[in-house]
XYZ file of C-alpha atoms in Angstrom:
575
model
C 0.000 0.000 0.000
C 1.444 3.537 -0.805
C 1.038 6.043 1.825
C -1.401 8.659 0.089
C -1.285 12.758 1.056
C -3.107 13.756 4.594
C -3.572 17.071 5.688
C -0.532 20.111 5.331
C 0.553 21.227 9.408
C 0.100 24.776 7.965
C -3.598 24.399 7.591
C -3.849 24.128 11.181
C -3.876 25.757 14.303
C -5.544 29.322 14.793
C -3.655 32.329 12.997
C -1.757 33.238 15.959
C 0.761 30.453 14.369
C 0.983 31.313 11.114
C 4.466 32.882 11.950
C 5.829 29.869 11.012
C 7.256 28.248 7.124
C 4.818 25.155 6.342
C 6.410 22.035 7.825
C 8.834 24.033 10.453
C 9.480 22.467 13.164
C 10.842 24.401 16.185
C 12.235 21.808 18.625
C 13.051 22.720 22.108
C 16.544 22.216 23.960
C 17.962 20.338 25.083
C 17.740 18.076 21.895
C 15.595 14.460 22.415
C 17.342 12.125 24.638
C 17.165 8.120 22.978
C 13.540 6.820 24.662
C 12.156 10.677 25.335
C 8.917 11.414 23.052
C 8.052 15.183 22.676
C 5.485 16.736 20.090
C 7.536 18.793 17.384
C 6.336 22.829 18.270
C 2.588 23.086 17.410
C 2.375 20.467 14.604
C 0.196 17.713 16.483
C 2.907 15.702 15.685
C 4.782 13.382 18.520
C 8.637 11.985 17.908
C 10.133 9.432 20.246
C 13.677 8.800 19.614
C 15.270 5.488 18.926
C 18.614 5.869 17.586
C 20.563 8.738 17.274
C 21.665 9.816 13.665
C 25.006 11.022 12.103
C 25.934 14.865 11.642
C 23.946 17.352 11.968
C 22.089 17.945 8.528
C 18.535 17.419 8.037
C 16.483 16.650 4.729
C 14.686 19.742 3.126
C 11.283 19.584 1.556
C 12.345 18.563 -2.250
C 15.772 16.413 -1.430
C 15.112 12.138 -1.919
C 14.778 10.565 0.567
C 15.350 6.898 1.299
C 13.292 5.647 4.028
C 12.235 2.014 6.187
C 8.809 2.617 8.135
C 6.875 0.238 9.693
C 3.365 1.841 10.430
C 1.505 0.116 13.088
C -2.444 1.558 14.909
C -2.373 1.989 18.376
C -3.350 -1.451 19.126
C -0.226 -2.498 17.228
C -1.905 -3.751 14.420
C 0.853 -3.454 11.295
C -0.120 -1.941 7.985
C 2.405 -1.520 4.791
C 6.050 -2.038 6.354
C 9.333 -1.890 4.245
C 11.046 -4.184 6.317
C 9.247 -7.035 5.813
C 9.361 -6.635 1.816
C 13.255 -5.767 2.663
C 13.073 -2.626 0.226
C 13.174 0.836 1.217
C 10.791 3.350 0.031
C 12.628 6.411 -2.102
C 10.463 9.510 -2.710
C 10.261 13.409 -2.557
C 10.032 14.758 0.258
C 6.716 17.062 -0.004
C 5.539 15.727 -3.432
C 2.705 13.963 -2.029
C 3.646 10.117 -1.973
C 3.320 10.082 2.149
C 1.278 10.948 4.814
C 2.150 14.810 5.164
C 2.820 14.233 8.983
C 5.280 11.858 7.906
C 7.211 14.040 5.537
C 7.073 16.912 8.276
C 8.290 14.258 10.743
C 10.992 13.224 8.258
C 12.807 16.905 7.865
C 13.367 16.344 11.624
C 15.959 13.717 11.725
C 19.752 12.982 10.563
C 21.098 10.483 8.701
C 21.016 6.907 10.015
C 18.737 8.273 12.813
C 15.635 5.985 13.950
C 12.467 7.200 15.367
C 8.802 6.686 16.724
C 6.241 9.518 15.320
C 2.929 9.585 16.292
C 0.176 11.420 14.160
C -3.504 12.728 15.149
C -5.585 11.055 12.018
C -6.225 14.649 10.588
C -2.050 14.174 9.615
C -2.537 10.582 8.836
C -4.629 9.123 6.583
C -8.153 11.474 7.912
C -11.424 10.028 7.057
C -10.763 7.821 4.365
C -10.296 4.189 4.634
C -7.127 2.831 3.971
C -6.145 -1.230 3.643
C -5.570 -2.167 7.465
C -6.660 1.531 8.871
C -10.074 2.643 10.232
C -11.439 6.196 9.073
C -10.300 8.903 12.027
C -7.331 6.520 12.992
C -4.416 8.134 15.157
C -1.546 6.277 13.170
C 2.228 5.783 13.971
C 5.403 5.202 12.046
C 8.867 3.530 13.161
C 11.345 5.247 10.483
C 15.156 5.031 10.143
C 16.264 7.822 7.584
C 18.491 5.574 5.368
C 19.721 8.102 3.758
C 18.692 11.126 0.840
C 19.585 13.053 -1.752
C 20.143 17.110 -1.860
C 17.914 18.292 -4.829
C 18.684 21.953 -6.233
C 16.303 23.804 -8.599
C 19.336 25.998 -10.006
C 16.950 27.959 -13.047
C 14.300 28.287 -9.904
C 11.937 26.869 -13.103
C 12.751 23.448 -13.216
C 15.027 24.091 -16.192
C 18.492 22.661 -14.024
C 17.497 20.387 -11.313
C 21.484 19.436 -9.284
C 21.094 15.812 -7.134
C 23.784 15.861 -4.775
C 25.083 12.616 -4.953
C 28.261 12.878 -2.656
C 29.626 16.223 -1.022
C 32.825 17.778 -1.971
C 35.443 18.596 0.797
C 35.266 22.310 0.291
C 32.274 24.396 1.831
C 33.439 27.160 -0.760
C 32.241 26.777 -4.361
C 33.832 27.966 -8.132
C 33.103 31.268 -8.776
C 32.982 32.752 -12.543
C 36.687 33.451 -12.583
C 38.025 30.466 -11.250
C 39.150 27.666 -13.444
C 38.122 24.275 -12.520
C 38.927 20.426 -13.747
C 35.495 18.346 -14.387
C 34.528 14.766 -15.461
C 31.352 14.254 -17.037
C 29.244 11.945 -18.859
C 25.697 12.788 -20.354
C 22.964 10.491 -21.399
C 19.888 10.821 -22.695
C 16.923 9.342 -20.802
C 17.061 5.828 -22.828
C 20.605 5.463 -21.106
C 22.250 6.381 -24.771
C 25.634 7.947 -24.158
C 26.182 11.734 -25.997
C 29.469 13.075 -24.380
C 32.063 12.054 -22.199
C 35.476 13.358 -20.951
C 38.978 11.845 -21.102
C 39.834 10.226 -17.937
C 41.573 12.865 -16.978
C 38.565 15.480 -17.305
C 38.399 18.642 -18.766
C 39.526 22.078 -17.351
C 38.347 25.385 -18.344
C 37.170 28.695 -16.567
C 33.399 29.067 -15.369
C 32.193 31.958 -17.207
C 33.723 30.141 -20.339
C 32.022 27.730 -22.316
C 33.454 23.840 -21.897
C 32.840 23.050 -25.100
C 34.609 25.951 -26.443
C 32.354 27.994 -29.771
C 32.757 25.351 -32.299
C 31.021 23.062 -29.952
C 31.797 19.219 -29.504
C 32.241 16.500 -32.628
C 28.464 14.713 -33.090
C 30.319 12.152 -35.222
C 32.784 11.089 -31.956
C 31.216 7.868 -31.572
C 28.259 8.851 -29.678
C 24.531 9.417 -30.657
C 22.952 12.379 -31.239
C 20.945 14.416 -29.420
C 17.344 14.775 -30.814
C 15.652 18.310 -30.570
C 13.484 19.113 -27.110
C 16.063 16.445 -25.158
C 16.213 15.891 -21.059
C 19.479 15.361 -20.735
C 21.160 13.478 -17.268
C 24.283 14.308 -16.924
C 26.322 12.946 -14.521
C 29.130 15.601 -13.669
C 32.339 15.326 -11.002
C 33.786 18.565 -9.665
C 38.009 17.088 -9.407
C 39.066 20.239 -7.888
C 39.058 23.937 -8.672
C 41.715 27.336 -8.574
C 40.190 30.318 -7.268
C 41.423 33.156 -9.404
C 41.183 36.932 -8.137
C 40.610 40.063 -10.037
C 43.281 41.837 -7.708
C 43.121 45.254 -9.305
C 39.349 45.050 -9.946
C 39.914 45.936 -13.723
C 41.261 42.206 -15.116
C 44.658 43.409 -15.446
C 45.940 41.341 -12.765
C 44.743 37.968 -12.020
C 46.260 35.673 -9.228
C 45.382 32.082 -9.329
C 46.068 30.153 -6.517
C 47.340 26.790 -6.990
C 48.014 26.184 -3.408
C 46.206 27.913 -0.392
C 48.239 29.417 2.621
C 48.344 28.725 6.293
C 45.020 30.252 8.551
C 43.584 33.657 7.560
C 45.533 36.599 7.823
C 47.010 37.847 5.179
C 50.071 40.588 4.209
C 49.274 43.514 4.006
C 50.385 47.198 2.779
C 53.360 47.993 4.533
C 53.970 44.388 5.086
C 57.765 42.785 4.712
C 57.530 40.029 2.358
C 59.565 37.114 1.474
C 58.600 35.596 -1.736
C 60.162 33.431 -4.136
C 59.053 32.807 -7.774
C 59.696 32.621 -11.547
C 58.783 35.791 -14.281
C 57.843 34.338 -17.572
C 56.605 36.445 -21.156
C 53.848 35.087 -22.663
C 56.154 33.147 -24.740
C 57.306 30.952 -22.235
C 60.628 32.822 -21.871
C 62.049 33.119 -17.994
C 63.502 36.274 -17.316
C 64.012 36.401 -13.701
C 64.362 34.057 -10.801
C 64.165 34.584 -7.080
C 64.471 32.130 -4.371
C 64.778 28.948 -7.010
C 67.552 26.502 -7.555
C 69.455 27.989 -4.564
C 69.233 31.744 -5.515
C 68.707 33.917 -2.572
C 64.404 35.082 -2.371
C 63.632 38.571 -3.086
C 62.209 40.483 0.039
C 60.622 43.999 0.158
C 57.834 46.229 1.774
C 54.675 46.186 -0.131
C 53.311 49.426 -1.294
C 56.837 51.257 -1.780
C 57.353 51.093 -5.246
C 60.309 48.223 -4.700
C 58.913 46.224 -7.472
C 56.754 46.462 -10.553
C 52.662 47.305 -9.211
C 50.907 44.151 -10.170
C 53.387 42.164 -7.989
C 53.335 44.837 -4.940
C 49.795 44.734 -5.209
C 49.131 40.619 -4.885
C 51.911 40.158 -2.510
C 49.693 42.179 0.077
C 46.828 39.809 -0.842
C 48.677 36.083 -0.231
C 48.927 34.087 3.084
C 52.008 32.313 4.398
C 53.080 29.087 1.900
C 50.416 30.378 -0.387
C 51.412 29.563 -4.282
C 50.015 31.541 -6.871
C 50.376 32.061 -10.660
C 49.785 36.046 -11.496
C 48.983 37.134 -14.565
C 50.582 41.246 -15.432
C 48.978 42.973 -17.950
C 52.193 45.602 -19.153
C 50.126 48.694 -17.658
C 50.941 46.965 -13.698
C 54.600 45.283 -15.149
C 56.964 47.400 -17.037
C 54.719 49.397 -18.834
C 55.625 50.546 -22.602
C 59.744 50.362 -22.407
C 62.042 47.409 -23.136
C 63.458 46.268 -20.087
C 66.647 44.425 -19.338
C 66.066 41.477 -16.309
C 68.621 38.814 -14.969
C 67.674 36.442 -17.816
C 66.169 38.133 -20.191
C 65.283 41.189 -22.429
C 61.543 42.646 -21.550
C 60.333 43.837 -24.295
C 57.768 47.139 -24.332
C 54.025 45.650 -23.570
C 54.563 42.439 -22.183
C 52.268 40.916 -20.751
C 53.962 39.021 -17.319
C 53.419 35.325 -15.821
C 55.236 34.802 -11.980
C 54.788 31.676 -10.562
C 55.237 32.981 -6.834
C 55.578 31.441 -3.216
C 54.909 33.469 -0.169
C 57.931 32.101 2.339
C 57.239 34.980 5.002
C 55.966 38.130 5.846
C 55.910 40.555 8.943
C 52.625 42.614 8.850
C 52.826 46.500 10.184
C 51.301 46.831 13.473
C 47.904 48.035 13.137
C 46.707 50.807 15.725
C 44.645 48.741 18.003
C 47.650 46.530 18.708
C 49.972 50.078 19.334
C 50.320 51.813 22.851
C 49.774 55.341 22.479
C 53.557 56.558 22.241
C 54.055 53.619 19.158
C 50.901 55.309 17.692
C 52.574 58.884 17.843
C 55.764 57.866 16.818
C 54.653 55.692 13.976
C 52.344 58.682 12.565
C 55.855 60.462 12.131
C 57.143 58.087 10.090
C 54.772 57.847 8.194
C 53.845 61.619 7.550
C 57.410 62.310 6.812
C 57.320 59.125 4.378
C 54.868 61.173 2.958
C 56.675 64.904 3.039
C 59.500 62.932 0.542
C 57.259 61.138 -1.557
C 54.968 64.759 -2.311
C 58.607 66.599 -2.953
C 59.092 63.843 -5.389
C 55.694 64.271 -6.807
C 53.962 61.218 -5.935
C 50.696 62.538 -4.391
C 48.501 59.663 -4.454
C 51.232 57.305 -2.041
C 51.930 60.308 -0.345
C 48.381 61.005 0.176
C 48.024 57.024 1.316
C 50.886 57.892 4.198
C 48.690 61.015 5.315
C 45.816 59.406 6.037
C 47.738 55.994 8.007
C 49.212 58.716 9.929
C 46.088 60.507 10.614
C 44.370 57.081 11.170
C 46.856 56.853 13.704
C 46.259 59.668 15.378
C 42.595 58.694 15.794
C 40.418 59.666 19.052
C 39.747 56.679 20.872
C 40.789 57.802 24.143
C 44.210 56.100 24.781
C 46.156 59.597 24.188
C 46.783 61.249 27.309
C 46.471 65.146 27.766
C 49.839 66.378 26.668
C 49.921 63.282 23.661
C 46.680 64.845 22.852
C 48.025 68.064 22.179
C 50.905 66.228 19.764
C 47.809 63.901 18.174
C 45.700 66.615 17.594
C 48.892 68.673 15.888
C 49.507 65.071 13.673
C 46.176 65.009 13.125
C 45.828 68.251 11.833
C 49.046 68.621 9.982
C 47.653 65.119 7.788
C 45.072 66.451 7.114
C 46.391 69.302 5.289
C 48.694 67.629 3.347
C 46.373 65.029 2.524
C 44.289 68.228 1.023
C 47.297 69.240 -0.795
C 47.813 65.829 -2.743
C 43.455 65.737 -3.355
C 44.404 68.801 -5.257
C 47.433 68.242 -6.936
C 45.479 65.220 -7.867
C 42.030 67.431 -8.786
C 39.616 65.189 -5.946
C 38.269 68.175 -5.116
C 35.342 66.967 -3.030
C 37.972 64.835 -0.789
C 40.032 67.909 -0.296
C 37.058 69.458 1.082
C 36.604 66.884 3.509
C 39.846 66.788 4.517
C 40.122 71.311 4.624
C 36.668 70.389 6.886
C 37.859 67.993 9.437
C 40.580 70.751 10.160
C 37.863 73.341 10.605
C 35.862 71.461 12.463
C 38.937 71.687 15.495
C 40.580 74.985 14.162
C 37.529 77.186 12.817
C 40.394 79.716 12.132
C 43.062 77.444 10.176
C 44.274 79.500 7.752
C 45.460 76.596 5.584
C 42.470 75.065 5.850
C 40.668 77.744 4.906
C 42.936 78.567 1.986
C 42.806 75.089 0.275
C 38.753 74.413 0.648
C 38.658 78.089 -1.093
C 40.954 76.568 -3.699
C 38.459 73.261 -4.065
C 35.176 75.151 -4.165
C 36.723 77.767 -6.950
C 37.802 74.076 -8.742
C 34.143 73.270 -8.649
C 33.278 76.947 -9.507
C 31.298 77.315 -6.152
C 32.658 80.370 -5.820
C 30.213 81.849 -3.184
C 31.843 79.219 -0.895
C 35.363 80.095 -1.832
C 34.572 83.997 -1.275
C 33.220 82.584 2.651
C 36.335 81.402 3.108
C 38.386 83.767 1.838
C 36.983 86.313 3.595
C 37.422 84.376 7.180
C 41.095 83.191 6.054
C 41.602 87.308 5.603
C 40.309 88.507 9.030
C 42.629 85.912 10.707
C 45.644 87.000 8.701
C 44.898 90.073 6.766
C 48.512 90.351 5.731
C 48.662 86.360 4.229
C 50.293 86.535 0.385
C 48.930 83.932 -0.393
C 45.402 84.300 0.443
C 45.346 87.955 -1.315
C 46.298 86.424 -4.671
C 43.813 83.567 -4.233
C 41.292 86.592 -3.342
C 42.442 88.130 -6.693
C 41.705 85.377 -8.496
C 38.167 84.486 -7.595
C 37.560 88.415 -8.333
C 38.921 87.417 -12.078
C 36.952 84.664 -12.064
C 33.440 86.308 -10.360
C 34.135 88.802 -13.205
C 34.044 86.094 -15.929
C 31.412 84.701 -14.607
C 29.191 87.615 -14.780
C 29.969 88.437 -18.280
C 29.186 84.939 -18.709
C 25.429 85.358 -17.316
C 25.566 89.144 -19.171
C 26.108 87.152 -22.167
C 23.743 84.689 -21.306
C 20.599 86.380 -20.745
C 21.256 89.254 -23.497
C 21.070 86.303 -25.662
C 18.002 84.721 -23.666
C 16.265 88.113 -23.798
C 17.295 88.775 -27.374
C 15.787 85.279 -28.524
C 12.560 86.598 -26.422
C 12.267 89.758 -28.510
C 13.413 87.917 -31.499
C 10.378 85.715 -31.339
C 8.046 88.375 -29.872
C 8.517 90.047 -33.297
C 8.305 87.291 -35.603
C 4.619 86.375 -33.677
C 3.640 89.874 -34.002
C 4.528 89.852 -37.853
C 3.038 86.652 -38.164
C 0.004 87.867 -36.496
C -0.168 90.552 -38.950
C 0.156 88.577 -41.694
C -2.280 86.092 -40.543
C -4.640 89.372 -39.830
C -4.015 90.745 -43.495
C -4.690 87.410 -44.956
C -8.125 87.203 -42.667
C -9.029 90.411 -44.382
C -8.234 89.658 -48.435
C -10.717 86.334 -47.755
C -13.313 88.247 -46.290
C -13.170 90.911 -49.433
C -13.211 88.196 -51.774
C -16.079 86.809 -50.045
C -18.127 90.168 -50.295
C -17.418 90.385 -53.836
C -18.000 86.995 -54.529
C -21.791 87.249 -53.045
C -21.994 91.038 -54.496
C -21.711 89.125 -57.666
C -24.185 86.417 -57.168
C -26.875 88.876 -55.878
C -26.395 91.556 -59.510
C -26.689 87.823 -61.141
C -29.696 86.959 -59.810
C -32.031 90.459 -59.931
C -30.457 91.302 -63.556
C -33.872 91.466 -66.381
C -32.958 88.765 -68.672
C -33.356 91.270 -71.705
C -30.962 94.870 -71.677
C -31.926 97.842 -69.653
C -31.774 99.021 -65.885
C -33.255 97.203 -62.952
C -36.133 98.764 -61.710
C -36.237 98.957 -57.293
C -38.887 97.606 -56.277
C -41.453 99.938 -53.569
């Protein structure tokens, strides 16, 4: 006998629980003890555990599952039991081929696990009569949970349906970048075979297409496939590489072909120790660190030592991490030829480094800093700064500005004469941070950083003097006359601030000739069309008034016509 569909646990109950998914079951804690029965939340439904299970994963509404029940009245009378026929039943959970107490029963358990479950007759079978059970019966079930199947709907249409027929060891999956080595066979739903790999599988990158454009050979040995096809496929995931976009533009890619030790990773600042091997796109080596006994190449990441794309993956690897990186030129060498240990560079090439983090001793971050390491590490790093804006690099200097300044941060471990030196650091970064936003035209950060000054100094004539600089950038040059102004009452003598006064004079001056300009033309076009409607009206009105003469003279015409004698002489007026 096949257990037919009872009543859903979501029909029932008053509305108070309707809080709750169809078929959730909120068990209390501590979890069932082997021998304790408990009903499962406000189901109706009773479980007494047998046998514990394996893990802790349950079945979801959808997966396979592979069941033995024995299902028994309360008297102990048996009706329809697996064991006895030695086969166990496989079926979807929730599709309708069980007693829906059962399937909500079911989701409960772990592998392997065996239990008791005891369901009002409204779950069961109702008020039908089944072979062995009375209408209205109160019915119970001895399951184990053999074991079941994880069923995806990846389309969410039915389009894609994944079984899950053994779990990989990873809890991460591929993502579209990352390349990964497959064995599969597919079969039509007679069994006939249409594709198969090697042995060895097949490797490719997700977001490309495994069979590559042309597609695969249909005269390979195997049969065709006939339009409007299922198709099973049966398809092994070997292993995959996660590649990274590093720079976020895909002009450098690391792929890791071995994963480092724990979590943390280098970082800017960071002293590496890397070995590896530089390769063109041809295959040709032309440099070697750290290989066949030559000494590894160590540096601090994010100063420029080496060539960007390098400096900028190093910060991203873990310890004993091995990667391949792939260099467009604009990250390597750029567009000169470049002689290497090995080898000639010419302009353009694209780079390959096989590369091994050995080692690497991460910067301190502030939280892990007393407050005199904090101060004294800011100076470092704002005079790192000072040389690299004399040298005009402004965006690394700017990057040492605002370390320093995040340094220098108010959290309360400063005490009241390190405040006074933080709040100078602090202050002093800021400004030169500004500097390099201009120099680099970010206006709108330069303001923020000009702000955060004012916001302590309300007076800072530097402050002032730059955010008037950034808001005449923007041409908001009512802003930049505020500050102008206030930069001038605190120092009325200041150079500098006079000849920035100057200028936003030359430029209000340009800008009202620019709005002169503007609306003469605006009110010129008004005019302009004023006086073409007004001759166009008097056209219109002269044209209004040759019909209407026409007309009279048309019907002056028709009236002579009609009171004319039809012999000669004069009309005669009638009295």
């Amino acid at each position: 006998m096949r257990l037919e569909k009872g009543t859903h646990v979501s029909d029932m109950g008053d509305e108070d629980d309707l809080d709750e998914e169809p078929g959730e079951v909120i068990e209390s804690a501590p979890p069932l003890k082997v021998g304790e029965e408990r009903q499962l939340g406000n189901s109706g439904i009773k479980k007494k555990l047998l046998k514990r299970g394996v893990g802790w994963e349950n079945p979801e509404f959808g997966d396979e599952v592979t069941i033995h029940y024995v299902g028994t009245l309360l008297d102990g009378t048996k009706f329809d039991p697996t064991r006895d026929r030695d086969e166990p039943l496989t079926y979807k959970l929730g599709s309708g081929q069980v007693v829906t107490g059962l399937d909500n029963g079911i989701i409960t358990m772990q592998k392997g696990e065996c239990a008791v479950f005891t369901l009002a007759s409204e779950l069961g079978f109702g008020v039908g009569r089944r072979d062995g059970v009375p209408p209205n019966s109160v019915v119970q079930f001895e399951v184990e949970l053999v074991s079941w199947i994880t069923v995806v709907d990846l389309s969410k249409d039915g389009g894609i349906i994944k079984k899950i027929m053994e779990k990989g060891e990873r809890n991460a999956s591929p993502a579209n970048l990352d390349e990964v080595l497959v064995k599969y066979q597919v079969m039509l739903g007679n069994g006939s075979m249409v594709a198969k790999t090697l042995e060895e599988g097949v490797e490719f990158c997700v977001k490309d297409d495994a069979f590559g454009e042309q597609g695969r050979d249909t005269n390979n040995g195997f049969s065709t496939i006939p339009p409007n096809s299922v198709l099973d496929v049966d398809l092994e995931l070997v292993s995959f590489k996660h590649v990274v976009d590093v720079t976020g533009d895909s002009k450098v890619f690391k792929k890791i072909l071995k994963e480092g030790e724990g979590s943390i990773t280098a970082n800017e600042g960071a002293t590496v120790t890397i070995s590896y091997t530089a390769r063109l796109e041809d295959g040709t080596v032309f440099e070697k660190k750290g290989i066949d006994g030559d000494q590894p190449l160590e540096f601090v990441t994010d100063e420029e030592q080496v060539i960007a794309g390098l400096d900028q993956v190093a910060a991203t690897m873990k310890k004993g991490e091995v990667a391949v990186l792939t260099i467009d030129h604009e990250y390597g060498f750029g567009s000169v030829e470049v002689q290497r240990d090995l080898a000639i560079v010419p302009p353009c090439s694209k780079l390959f480094y096989e590369v091994e983090m050995l080692d690497f001793i991460k910067e301190k971050a502030p939280w892990e800093m007393n407050s005199q390491e904090k101060i004294e590490a800011a100076g470092r790093k704002k005079e790192d700064g000072n040389l690299l804006f004399k040298n005009g690099k402004y965006q690394r200097a700017g990057k040492k500005y605002d370390k320093a300044a995040e340094y220098m941060s108010e959290d309360g471990t400063f005490g009241d004469d390190e405040e006074k030196l933080a709040k100078s650091l602090r202050v002093s970064c800021w400004l030169n941070g500004a500097a390099c936003s201009l120099k680099l035209n970010d206006y709108q950060e330069a303001i923020k950083l000009c702000s955060n000054v004012l916001d302590y100094e309300f007076c800072n004539v530097k402050a002032l003097y730059r955010r008037a600089q950034a808001y005449m950038e923007i041409a908001d040059l009512v802003l930049a006359e505020l500050d102008i102004k206030k930069a001038i009452e605190a120092d009325p003598q200041n150079r500098d601030v006079k000849l920035l006064q100057k200028k936003l004079k030359q430029l209000q001056t340009e800008s009202n000739k620019r709005e002169a300009k503007l609306y003469a033309n605006m009110f010129a076009r008004v005019t302009k069309d004023s006086s073409v409607s007004a001759k166009k009206l008097k056209v219109e009105k002269l044209e209004d008034a040759k019909k209407q003469e026409v007309v009279v003279i048309e019907r002056e015409k028709q009236v002579g016509t009609s009171a004319a004698p039809s012999g000669n002489g004069m009309a005669v007026d009638s009295c």
